[in-house]
Amino acid sequence: MTIRLRDLSACFEGVIPSIIATASAEGTPNISYLSHVALVDDDHVALSNQFFAKTGANVRANPHATLLVVDARDGAQFSLGVIWERALDTGPLFDRVATQLRASSAQIGMGDIMRLKAVDIFRVVSVSTCAPLGGDRQIPLDSRPISLSMLAALLNGVTEKGDADALLEAMLDAARDISGQDHAIILLNDEARGVLTTVASIGYERAGIGSEVPTGTGLIGETATARHPIKVNDMSRVRRFSSAVEASSTNENRTRIISFPSLPDAMSQIAVPMIAYGSVRGILFIESRARMSFGEEQEAALEILARQGATSLALNDALAFDAQPRPSGPSTPPTNDRPIGVVSHSFDDSVFIDNIYVIKGVAGRLLILLLNLYLNEGRSEFTNREIRFADELRLPDLKDNLETRLLLLRRRLEEKGLPIRLIHTGRGRMKLIVDGTLVIEKAG
Amino acid sequence: MQLSADLVGFLASPVMMIVGTCDAANRPSIARGSGAAVSVGVDTVSIFISRPQWPQTIANLRENGRMAITFARPSDYVSYQLKGKATLRDADATDIVRSERYTADMFAVLSNLGVAVDLATPWFARQDIVVAILEPAEIYVQTPGPRAGTAL
């Protein structure tokens, strides 16, 4: 049976170092390890060309080379006969390989050493197994297939939902079904502040709603910049990529930092950008305690899910804007007159309720806006449209993701069990419940 | 070429061994070694290779003897590449024992790094071992970093 390159996707995860042999024009062989081999298409692979000058010089003099790649699931080895075609140092293919290499290099503990300057593209002319005598496995294992009908059913579940809450839940469920993993997070991209904020999660002891990771660093942050999925399939020697937030939940009242949901013994992680209308709206992140959890098929299916989810969320935001205000009656009187102390800090827009840290940034400003309207106008029902036009929010980018930001605020209030809650009452509409007498104080 | 005591110690420790050779048309092949022994007085390095797993490598060595071996320590990637001419002989009982000891040591080293024995088993075949005796003519530092590729 002929082995196709695409059957070997588990060999290209960068978990077990690959090997390359070349020979000079005079016939002197050279042998070295490679940090990573990336699959380009059915006939091509890309290799990093960094420190091993001899390998680079040899293939330019004699383009024939041989690669040995290893299936990270069972150690099976495959020999690829390759011919050097060209070097690349710019362009989308270079960018894709560069990001993939960075993630893979980090997982073998060489993240800092391996800075990519160029990649060499090779045409693959033969693939053969290097099974030991008596080795029973001659062909690669099948990767866990995802059927199109299953994917269609999961996407139907996502697109049917008419509000952001249900939509995010459906996305997390679908991510779980596709990957077979129990730990998933959805983060929203806050471009103005350069952070990604957790808006929904599943499977964690601590939901971490409102926790943030910086854009551009770590697995999740880098995915937002790279705009394509990044994964690691063996974390045994890597510090957790997303450990950017160290603070524990017990001191969030002091630090104003919410802890990121954490799976300390994760072995595989994947971050997939949620792109709609050309912009990164957020990140879908999944992790697992098992090695090699995310194959090519899972990655592709998660990419489709993330894009569909991003589009649906964007549409939900756009439609929420059209919701017409209902004649708003006076606010529901509180069931008790216990004082509720609200403190807002102008330097980071953080809000505390009864000395408990709630949220900061845009969501903090939103909360204060609603509470002021409640106090000054005696109203408790609001529309997306009026909030969007509010001058106090001072944010040009607020038109994006407003519904999802409101959802973040709603969930955070709920999670902390506070006497102030926000209830979704229909498309583009919400109601504020204040269980006591508001006292708002402004602080620096 | 004389081998330093440090290098001899390194080559004889549990490190990964990969072998490059090429055929008459200058097409390279890869094999893994299942252990090695250094003869200090004569400065040769003997490496054990499973013939049924790496037939092309054995054929290439028989044809032209040109060989490169990279020895790499998996814990920190310290690596050296030796190049030169090699001759072949069949393994004797001492070689078999050495190869078995090397394999056991490698499994222990890799296990400590989180690589399961099942996963690593295909990399250390010991069926029908042939000994390739390399006379090193060139030695290079191969550890990833700024000195990679420089002569020792």
Coordinates of C-alpha atoms in Angstrom, one line a residue:
Chain A
M1 CA 0.0 0.0 0.0
T2 CA 1.3 3.4 -0.9
I3 CA 1.6 5.8 2.0
R4 CA 0.4 9.3 1.3
L5 CA 2.0 12.3 2.9
R6 CA -1.4 13.3 4.3
D7 CA -1.6 10.0 6.1
L8 CA 1.4 11.1 8.2
S9 CA -0.1 14.2 9.7
A10 CA 0.7 12.9 13.2
C11 CA 4.4 13.0 12.3
F12 CA 4.3 16.8 11.7
E13 CA 3.3 17.9 15.1
G14 CA 6.8 18.6 16.2
V15 CA 6.6 16.4 19.2
I16 CA 9.4 13.9 18.2
P17 CA 12.3 15.7 16.4
S18 CA 12.7 14.8 12.8
I19 CA 16.0 14.0 11.1
I20 CA 17.5 15.1 7.8
A21 CA 20.3 13.6 5.8
T22 CA 22.0 15.4 3.0
A23 CA 25.2 14.9 0.9
S24 CA 27.7 17.3 -0.5
A25 CA 28.4 17.4 -4.2
E26 CA 31.5 15.3 -3.4
G27 CA 29.5 12.7 -1.6
T28 CA 30.1 13.4 2.0
P29 CA 27.0 12.7 4.0
N30 CA 25.6 15.1 6.7
I31 CA 23.0 14.1 9.3
S32 CA 21.2 16.4 11.8
Y33 CA 18.0 16.8 13.8
L34 CA 15.4 19.3 12.8
S35 CA 13.1 21.2 15.1
H36 CA 10.2 20.6 12.9
V37 CA 8.9 19.6 9.5
A38 CA 5.8 21.3 8.3
L39 CA 3.3 19.8 5.9
V40 CA 2.7 22.2 3.0
D41 CA 0.5 20.1 0.6
D42 CA 0.2 16.6 -0.7
D43 CA 3.6 16.8 -2.3
H44 CA 5.6 19.3 -0.3
V45 CA 7.1 19.8 3.1
A46 CA 8.8 22.9 4.6
L47 CA 11.8 22.8 6.9
S48 CA 13.3 25.5 9.1
N49 CA 16.6 26.6 7.9
Q50 CA 18.4 28.2 10.9
F51 CA 21.7 27.0 12.3
F52 CA 22.6 24.1 10.2
A53 CA 24.4 25.8 7.5
K54 CA 25.9 22.6 6.1
T55 CA 22.4 21.1 5.4
G56 CA 21.5 24.3 3.6
A57 CA 24.7 24.4 1.6
N58 CA 24.4 20.7 0.7
V59 CA 20.9 20.8 -0.7
R60 CA 21.8 23.8 -2.9
A61 CA 24.7 21.7 -4.3
N62 CA 22.8 18.4 -4.4
P63 CA 19.1 18.7 -4.0
H64 CA 18.5 15.1 -3.0
A65 CA 17.8 14.6 0.7
T66 CA 16.1 12.2 3.1
L67 CA 13.9 12.9 6.1
L68 CA 13.0 10.7 8.9
V69 CA 9.7 11.6 10.6
V70 CA 8.1 9.9 13.6
D71 CA 4.5 9.4 14.5
A72 CA 4.2 10.9 17.9
R73 CA 1.4 8.5 18.9
D74 CA 3.3 5.2 18.6
G75 CA 6.9 6.0 17.6
A76 CA 6.6 4.6 14.1
Q77 CA 9.2 6.0 11.7
F78 CA 8.8 7.0 8.1
S79 CA 11.5 7.8 5.6
L80 CA 10.7 10.6 3.0
G81 CA 12.8 11.0 -0.1
V82 CA 12.8 14.7 -0.9
I83 CA 14.2 17.2 -3.4
W84 CA 15.0 20.7 -2.5
E85 CA 13.0 23.3 -4.5
R86 CA 13.4 26.7 -3.1
A87 CA 13.8 28.9 0.0
L88 CA 11.2 31.3 1.3
D89 CA 11.6 34.2 3.7
T90 CA 8.3 36.1 3.3
G91 CA 4.7 35.5 2.4
P92 CA 1.7 33.7 3.8
L93 CA 3.3 30.2 3.6
F94 CA 6.4 31.5 5.4
D95 CA 4.2 33.1 8.1
R96 CA 2.2 30.0 8.6
V97 CA 5.3 27.7 8.9
A98 CA 7.0 30.3 11.2
T99 CA 4.2 30.3 13.7
Q100 CA 3.8 26.6 13.6
L101 CA 7.5 26.2 14.2
R102 CA 7.5 28.6 17.1
A103 CA 4.8 26.6 18.9
S104 CA 6.5 23.3 18.1
S105 CA 10.0 24.5 19.1
A106 CA 8.6 25.7 22.4
Q107 CA 7.2 22.2 23.1
I108 CA 10.6 20.6 22.8
G109 CA 12.1 23.3 25.0
M110 CA 13.8 25.2 22.2
G111 CA 11.5 28.1 21.8
D112 CA 14.1 30.8 22.5
I113 CA 16.8 29.2 20.4
M114 CA 14.8 28.7 17.2
R115 CA 14.2 32.1 15.6
L116 CA 13.2 31.4 12.0
K117 CA 14.9 33.3 9.2
A118 CA 13.8 31.2 6.2
V119 CA 12.1 28.0 5.3
D120 CA 13.2 25.5 2.7
I121 CA 10.5 23.9 0.5
F122 CA 11.1 20.3 -0.6
R123 CA 9.1 18.1 -3.0
V124 CA 8.4 14.7 -1.5
V125 CA 9.2 11.9 -4.1
S126 CA 8.9 8.8 -1.9
V127 CA 7.4 7.7 1.5
S128 CA 8.4 4.4 3.1
T129 CA 8.0 2.9 6.5
C130 CA 11.1 2.0 8.6
A131 CA 9.5 -0.7 10.7
P132 CA 11.8 -2.9 12.7
L133 CA 11.8 -6.6 11.7
G134 CA 8.7 -8.2 13.0
G135 CA 7.2 -4.8 13.7
D136 CA 3.5 -5.3 13.1
R137 CA 2.6 -1.8 12.0
Q138 CA 3.5 -1.1 8.4
I139 CA 1.0 1.7 7.7
P140 CA 0.1 4.8 9.7
L141 CA -2.8 4.8 12.2
D142 CA -5.9 6.5 11.0
S143 CA -6.5 9.8 12.6
R144 CA -9.9 10.1 14.3
P145 CA -12.2 11.2 11.4
I146 CA -14.8 13.9 11.8
S147 CA -17.8 13.3 9.6
L148 CA -19.3 16.2 7.6
S149 CA -22.8 15.2 8.8
M150 CA -21.7 15.5 12.4
L151 CA -20.1 18.9 11.7
A152 CA -23.2 20.0 9.9
A153 CA -25.4 19.0 12.9
L154 CA -23.1 20.9 15.3
L155 CA -23.1 24.0 13.2
N156 CA -26.9 23.9 12.9
G157 CA -26.9 23.9 16.7
V158 CA -24.8 27.1 16.7
T159 CA -26.6 29.0 14.0
E160 CA -30.1 28.3 15.4
K161 CA -29.4 30.3 18.5
G162 CA -30.9 33.8 18.7
D163 CA -28.9 35.2 21.6
A164 CA -25.2 35.4 22.5
D165 CA -25.6 33.3 25.7
A166 CA -27.1 30.3 23.9
L167 CA -24.7 30.8 21.0
L168 CA -21.6 30.6 23.1
E169 CA -22.9 27.5 25.0
A170 CA -23.6 25.8 21.6
M171 CA -20.1 26.7 20.4
L172 CA -18.5 25.2 23.6
D173 CA -20.7 22.1 23.2
A174 CA -19.7 21.7 19.6
A175 CA -16.0 22.2 20.4
R176 CA -16.3 19.5 22.9
D177 CA -17.9 17.1 20.5
I178 CA -15.4 17.8 17.7
S179 CA -12.3 17.4 19.9
G180 CA -13.6 14.9 22.4
Q181 CA -12.1 17.1 25.1
D182 CA -13.8 18.6 28.1
H183 CA -12.0 21.9 28.6
A184 CA -12.8 24.8 26.4
I185 CA -12.7 28.6 26.6
I186 CA -14.1 31.4 24.4
L187 CA -12.3 34.7 24.6
L188 CA -13.3 38.1 23.1
N189 CA -10.8 40.3 21.4
D190 CA -10.6 43.8 22.9
E191 CA -8.4 45.4 20.3
A192 CA -8.4 48.8 22.0
R193 CA -6.8 47.4 25.2
G194 CA -4.8 44.7 23.5
V195 CA -6.3 41.9 25.5
L196 CA -8.5 38.9 25.1
T197 CA -11.2 38.4 27.7
T198 CA -12.8 35.1 28.8
V199 CA -16.5 35.3 28.1
A200 CA -17.5 31.6 28.4
S201 CA -15.8 28.4 29.5
I202 CA -16.7 24.8 30.1
G203 CA -15.1 22.0 32.2
Y204 CA -13.1 24.2 34.6
E205 CA -13.3 24.3 38.3
R206 CA -13.3 28.1 38.1
A207 CA -15.1 29.6 35.1
G208 CA -12.8 32.6 34.9
I209 CA -15.3 34.9 33.2
G210 CA -13.6 38.3 32.7
S211 CA -10.1 37.0 33.0
E212 CA -7.7 38.4 30.4
V213 CA -4.6 37.4 28.4
P214 CA -2.5 39.9 26.5
T215 CA -2.7 39.8 22.6
G216 CA 0.5 38.8 20.9
T217 CA 2.0 36.6 23.6
G218 CA 1.3 33.0 24.7
L219 CA -0.5 30.4 22.6
I220 CA -3.9 32.3 22.8
G221 CA -2.4 35.8 22.3
E222 CA -0.2 34.7 19.4
T223 CA -3.2 33.1 17.7
A224 CA -5.0 36.5 17.6
T225 CA -2.0 38.1 15.9
A226 CA -1.3 35.1 13.6
R227 CA -4.9 34.7 12.5
H228 CA -4.6 31.0 12.1
P229 CA -4.8 28.1 14.6
I230 CA -1.8 27.3 16.8
K231 CA -1.5 24.1 18.7
V232 CA 0.9 22.1 20.9
N233 CA 0.4 18.4 21.2
D234 CA 3.0 17.6 23.9
M235 CA 3.4 20.0 26.8
S236 CA 5.6 17.7 28.8
R237 CA 8.5 20.1 28.7
V238 CA 6.8 23.4 28.2
R239 CA 5.6 25.8 30.8
R240 CA 1.9 26.4 30.3
F241 CA 1.6 28.9 27.4
S242 CA -1.3 30.7 28.9
S243 CA 0.1 31.2 32.4
A244 CA 0.1 34.9 31.8
V245 CA -2.2 35.5 34.7
E246 CA -0.8 34.1 37.9
A247 CA -3.0 35.7 40.5
S248 CA -5.4 33.4 42.4
S249 CA -9.1 34.2 42.8
T250 CA -8.7 34.8 46.5
N251 CA -6.9 38.1 46.0
E252 CA -8.7 39.5 42.9
N253 CA -10.3 42.1 45.2
R254 CA -6.8 43.5 45.7
T255 CA -5.2 42.9 42.3
R256 CA -8.3 43.5 40.1
I257 CA -7.1 40.5 38.1
I258 CA -9.4 37.6 37.5
S259 CA -7.7 34.2 37.3
F260 CA -7.6 32.4 34.0
P261 CA -9.4 29.0 34.0
S262 CA -6.6 26.5 34.5
L263 CA -5.9 22.9 33.7
P264 CA -2.4 22.6 35.3
D265 CA -1.6 19.2 33.8
A266 CA -2.7 19.9 30.2
M267 CA -0.6 18.1 27.6
S268 CA -2.3 19.3 24.4
Q269 CA -3.7 22.8 23.6
I270 CA -5.2 24.4 20.5
A271 CA -6.2 28.1 20.0
V272 CA -8.4 28.9 17.0
P273 CA -9.1 32.4 15.8
M274 CA -12.8 33.4 15.5
I275 CA -12.7 35.5 12.3
A276 CA -15.6 37.4 10.8
Y277 CA -15.7 40.1 8.2
G278 CA -11.9 40.0 8.2
S279 CA -11.3 40.7 11.8
V280 CA -10.4 38.5 14.8
R281 CA -13.4 38.7 17.0
G282 CA -12.1 36.2 19.6
I283 CA -10.4 32.9 20.2
L284 CA -11.7 29.4 20.7
F285 CA -9.3 27.6 23.0
I286 CA -9.4 23.9 23.9
E287 CA -7.1 21.8 26.1
S288 CA -6.6 18.2 27.1
R289 CA -4.7 16.1 29.6
A290 CA -3.8 13.6 26.8
R291 CA -0.9 14.0 24.3
M292 CA -1.7 14.3 20.6
S293 CA -5.3 15.4 21.1
F294 CA -5.6 17.6 18.1
G295 CA -5.0 16.2 14.7
E296 CA -5.4 17.8 11.3
E297 CA -9.1 16.9 11.1
Q298 CA -10.0 18.3 14.5
E299 CA -8.1 21.5 13.7
A300 CA -9.9 22.0 10.4
A301 CA -13.3 21.3 12.0
L302 CA -12.6 23.6 14.9
E303 CA -11.6 26.3 12.4
I304 CA -14.9 26.0 10.6
L305 CA -16.8 26.1 14.0
A306 CA -14.8 29.2 15.2
R307 CA -15.6 31.1 11.9
Q308 CA -19.2 30.2 12.0
G309 CA -19.4 31.2 15.7
A310 CA -17.7 34.5 15.0
T311 CA -20.1 35.3 12.1
S312 CA -23.1 34.4 14.2
L313 CA -21.9 36.5 17.1
A314 CA -21.3 39.5 14.8
L315 CA -24.7 39.1 13.3
N316 CA -26.2 38.9 16.7
D317 CA -24.5 42.2 17.6
A318 CA -25.7 43.8 14.4
L319 CA -29.3 42.7 14.9
A320 CA -29.4 43.7 18.6
F321 CA -28.8 47.3 17.4
D322 CA -32.2 47.2 15.6
A323 CA -34.2 46.4 18.7
Q324 CA -36.7 49.2 19.3
P325 CA -37.1 50.5 22.8
R326 CA -40.3 49.5 24.6
P327 CA -42.2 52.1 26.6
S328 CA -40.2 51.8 29.7
G329 CA -42.1 51.9 32.9
P330 CA -40.5 53.0 36.2
S331 CA -37.9 50.7 37.6
T332 CA -39.1 47.8 39.8
P333 CA -38.8 48.9 43.4
P334 CA -36.1 47.0 45.3
T335 CA -37.3 44.3 47.6
N336 CA -35.2 45.7 50.4
D337 CA -33.5 49.0 51.2
R338 CA -30.2 47.6 52.2
P339 CA -27.5 50.0 51.0
I340 CA -25.3 48.7 48.1
G341 CA -21.9 50.4 47.9
V342 CA -20.7 50.8 44.3
V343 CA -17.2 52.2 43.8
S344 CA -15.8 53.1 40.3
H345 CA -12.2 53.8 39.7
S346 CA -11.5 56.2 36.8
F347 CA -7.9 55.1 36.1
D348 CA -8.9 51.6 35.0
D349 CA -12.7 51.8 35.0
S350 CA -12.8 49.1 37.6
V351 CA -15.9 48.6 39.6
F352 CA -16.4 47.2 43.1
I353 CA -19.7 46.3 44.6
D354 CA -19.8 45.9 48.4
N355 CA -16.0 45.8 48.2
I356 CA -16.0 42.9 45.8
Y357 CA -14.1 43.4 42.6
V358 CA -16.5 43.0 39.6
I359 CA -14.9 44.1 36.3
K360 CA -12.8 46.8 34.6
G361 CA -12.4 48.4 31.2
V362 CA -15.4 48.7 28.8
A363 CA -17.5 46.3 30.8
G364 CA -16.9 48.5 33.9
R365 CA -17.9 51.7 32.1
L366 CA -21.0 49.9 30.8
L367 CA -22.0 48.9 34.3
I368 CA -21.6 52.5 35.7
L369 CA -23.6 53.9 32.7
L370 CA -26.5 51.6 33.5
L371 CA -26.4 52.3 37.2
N372 CA -26.4 56.0 36.6
L373 CA -29.4 55.8 34.2
Y374 CA -31.1 53.7 36.9
L375 CA -30.4 56.3 39.6
N376 CA -31.0 59.5 37.5
E377 CA -33.9 58.4 35.3
G378 CA -35.5 55.8 37.5
R379 CA -35.4 53.3 34.7
S380 CA -34.3 49.7 34.8
E381 CA -34.9 48.6 31.2
F382 CA -32.5 49.5 28.5
T383 CA -31.7 48.8 24.8
N384 CA -28.5 48.0 23.0
R385 CA -29.2 51.0 20.7
E386 CA -29.3 53.6 23.5
I387 CA -26.2 52.2 25.1
R388 CA -24.4 52.3 21.8
F389 CA -25.1 56.0 21.4
A390 CA -24.1 56.9 25.0
D391 CA -21.3 59.5 25.1
E392 CA -20.1 58.4 28.5
L393 CA -18.7 55.2 27.1
R394 CA -16.1 57.1 25.0
L395 CA -15.3 54.2 22.8
P396 CA -15.4 54.1 19.0
D397 CA -14.9 50.4 18.9
L398 CA -17.9 49.7 21.2
K399 CA -20.1 49.1 18.2
D400 CA -18.3 45.7 17.9
N401 CA -19.2 43.0 20.3
L402 CA -21.5 45.1 22.5
E403 CA -24.0 42.3 23.0
T404 CA -21.1 40.0 23.9
R405 CA -19.6 42.5 26.3
L406 CA -23.0 42.9 28.0
L407 CA -23.1 39.2 28.3
L408 CA -19.6 39.2 29.9
L409 CA -20.9 41.7 32.5
R410 CA -24.1 39.8 33.1
R411 CA -22.2 36.6 33.7
R412 CA -19.7 38.2 36.0
L413 CA -22.4 39.7 38.1
E414 CA -24.1 36.4 38.3
E415 CA -20.9 34.5 39.1
K416 CA -20.1 36.7 42.0
G417 CA -23.7 36.4 43.4
L418 CA -24.1 40.2 43.7
P419 CA -27.2 42.2 44.6
I420 CA -27.0 43.9 41.2
R421 CA -27.8 41.7 38.2
L422 CA -28.4 42.2 34.5
I423 CA -31.1 40.1 32.8
H424 CA -31.4 39.6 29.0
T425 CA -35.0 40.3 28.1
G426 CA -34.9 39.8 24.3
R427 CA -32.9 40.8 21.3
G428 CA -31.0 44.0 22.1
R429 CA -32.9 44.5 25.4
M430 CA -31.9 44.1 29.1
K431 CA -33.1 44.7 32.5
L432 CA -31.2 45.8 35.6
I433 CA -32.2 44.3 38.9
V434 CA -31.0 46.2 42.0
D435 CA -31.7 44.5 45.2
G436 CA -31.2 47.4 47.6
T437 CA -30.4 51.1 47.7
L438 CA -27.6 52.3 45.4
V439 CA -24.8 54.4 46.7
I440 CA -22.3 55.2 43.9
E441 CA -18.9 56.6 44.7
K442 CA -16.2 57.8 42.3
A443 CA -12.6 57.1 43.2
G444 CA -9.3 57.7 41.4
Chain B
M1 CA 42.0 11.8 14.5
Q2 CA 42.4 11.8 18.3
L3 CA 39.3 11.9 20.4
S4 CA 39.3 14.0 23.6
A5 CA 38.5 12.3 26.9
D6 CA 35.4 14.5 27.2
L7 CA 34.2 13.5 23.8
V8 CA 34.8 9.8 24.4
G9 CA 32.8 10.1 27.7
F10 CA 30.0 11.7 25.8
L11 CA 29.9 9.2 22.9
A12 CA 29.8 6.3 25.4
S13 CA 27.0 7.8 27.5
P14 CA 23.3 7.2 26.8
V15 CA 22.8 9.6 23.8
M16 CA 20.8 9.3 20.6
M17 CA 22.7 8.2 17.5
I18 CA 21.7 9.0 14.0
V19 CA 23.6 7.9 10.9
G20 CA 23.8 9.5 7.4
T21 CA 25.2 7.7 4.3
C22 CA 24.7 8.0 0.6
D23 CA 24.6 5.8 -2.5
A24 CA 26.5 6.0 -5.8
A25 CA 24.0 8.6 -7.1
N26 CA 24.6 10.7 -4.1
R27 CA 21.2 10.2 -2.6
P28 CA 21.4 10.2 1.2
S29 CA 19.9 7.6 3.7
I30 CA 19.1 7.7 7.4
A31 CA 19.5 5.1 10.1
R32 CA 19.5 5.1 13.9
G33 CA 22.3 3.4 15.9
S34 CA 21.5 1.1 18.8
G35 CA 24.6 1.7 20.8
A36 CA 28.2 2.5 20.3
A37 CA 31.6 1.7 21.6
V38 CA 34.8 3.8 21.4
S39 CA 38.2 2.2 21.0
V40 CA 40.5 4.8 22.7
G41 CA 44.0 3.8 21.5
V42 CA 43.0 3.6 17.8
D43 CA 40.4 6.3 18.0
T44 CA 37.6 4.6 16.2
V45 CA 33.9 4.6 17.0
S46 CA 31.9 1.4 16.5
I47 CA 28.1 1.9 16.1
F48 CA 25.5 -0.9 16.1
I49 CA 22.9 -0.8 13.3
S50 CA 20.0 -3.2 12.7
R51 CA 20.4 -4.6 9.1
P52 CA 16.7 -5.4 8.5
Q53 CA 15.5 -2.0 9.7
W54 CA 18.1 0.0 7.8
P55 CA 19.1 -2.0 4.7
Q56 CA 20.0 1.0 2.5
T57 CA 22.4 2.3 5.1
I58 CA 24.2 -1.0 5.3
A59 CA 24.3 -1.2 1.5
N60 CA 25.7 2.3 1.2
L61 CA 28.4 1.6 3.8
R62 CA 29.4 -1.5 2.0
E63 CA 29.5 0.4 -1.3
N64 CA 31.5 3.5 -0.3
G65 CA 32.0 3.6 3.5
R66 CA 31.2 7.3 3.7
M67 CA 29.5 8.0 7.0
A68 CA 28.3 10.8 9.3
I69 CA 27.0 10.1 12.8
T70 CA 25.4 12.7 15.1
F71 CA 25.3 11.9 18.8
A72 CA 22.7 14.0 20.7
R73 CA 21.9 14.1 24.4
P74 CA 18.1 14.3 24.6
S75 CA 18.0 16.2 27.9
D76 CA 19.8 19.3 26.7
Y77 CA 20.4 18.7 22.9
V78 CA 24.2 18.8 23.3
S79 CA 25.3 17.2 20.0
Y80 CA 28.4 16.3 18.0
Q81 CA 28.7 15.1 14.4
L82 CA 31.6 12.8 13.4
K83 CA 32.4 12.2 9.7
G84 CA 34.7 9.7 8.0
K85 CA 35.1 6.3 6.4
A86 CA 33.6 3.2 8.0
T87 CA 34.1 -0.5 7.6
L88 CA 31.5 -3.2 8.5
R89 CA 31.7 -6.4 10.5
D90 CA 29.1 -8.7 12.0
A91 CA 28.3 -8.3 15.7
D92 CA 29.8 -10.6 18.3
A93 CA 28.4 -11.5 21.7
T94 CA 30.1 -8.5 23.4
D95 CA 28.4 -6.1 20.9
I96 CA 25.0 -7.6 21.6
V97 CA 25.4 -7.2 25.3
R98 CA 26.6 -3.6 24.8
S99 CA 23.6 -2.8 22.6
E100 CA 21.2 -4.3 25.1
R101 CA 22.7 -2.3 27.9
Y102 CA 22.6 0.9 25.8
T103 CA 19.0 0.3 24.9
A104 CA 18.0 -0.2 28.5
D105 CA 19.9 3.0 29.5
M106 CA 18.2 5.0 26.7
F107 CA 14.7 3.8 27.8
A108 CA 15.5 5.0 31.3
V109 CA 16.8 8.4 30.1
L110 CA 13.8 8.9 27.8
S111 CA 11.3 7.8 30.4
N112 CA 12.7 10.5 32.7
L113 CA 11.9 13.0 30.0
G114 CA 8.4 11.8 29.6
V115 CA 8.8 9.6 26.6
A116 CA 7.2 6.2 27.2
V117 CA 9.1 3.0 26.4
D118 CA 6.4 1.8 24.0
L119 CA 6.8 5.0 22.0
A120 CA 10.6 4.7 21.8
T121 CA 10.8 0.9 21.1
P122 CA 10.8 1.3 17.3
W123 CA 13.9 3.5 17.5
F124 CA 16.2 1.0 19.0
A125 CA 15.9 -2.2 16.9
R126 CA 18.5 -4.8 17.8
Q127 CA 17.7 -7.6 15.2
D128 CA 20.6 -8.7 13.2
I129 CA 23.0 -6.1 14.3
V130 CA 25.9 -5.0 12.1
V131 CA 28.9 -3.0 13.5
A132 CA 30.0 0.0 11.5
I133 CA 33.5 1.0 12.6
L134 CA 34.1 4.7 11.8
E135 CA 37.5 6.4 11.6
P136 CA 36.5 10.0 12.3
A137 CA 38.2 12.5 10.0
E138 CA 36.0 15.5 10.9
I139 CA 34.2 16.4 14.2
Y140 CA 31.6 19.2 14.5
V141 CA 29.7 20.8 17.3
Q142 CA 26.1 20.2 16.4
T143 CA 24.3 21.7 19.5
P144 CA 21.7 24.1 18.4
G145 CA 23.0 27.6 18.9
P146 CA 25.6 30.0 17.5
R147 CA 28.4 27.4 17.5
A148 CA 26.4 24.8 15.6
G149 CA 28.3 23.5 12.6
T150 CA 31.8 24.7 13.8
A151 CA 34.7 22.2 13.8
L152 CA 35.6 20.9 17.3

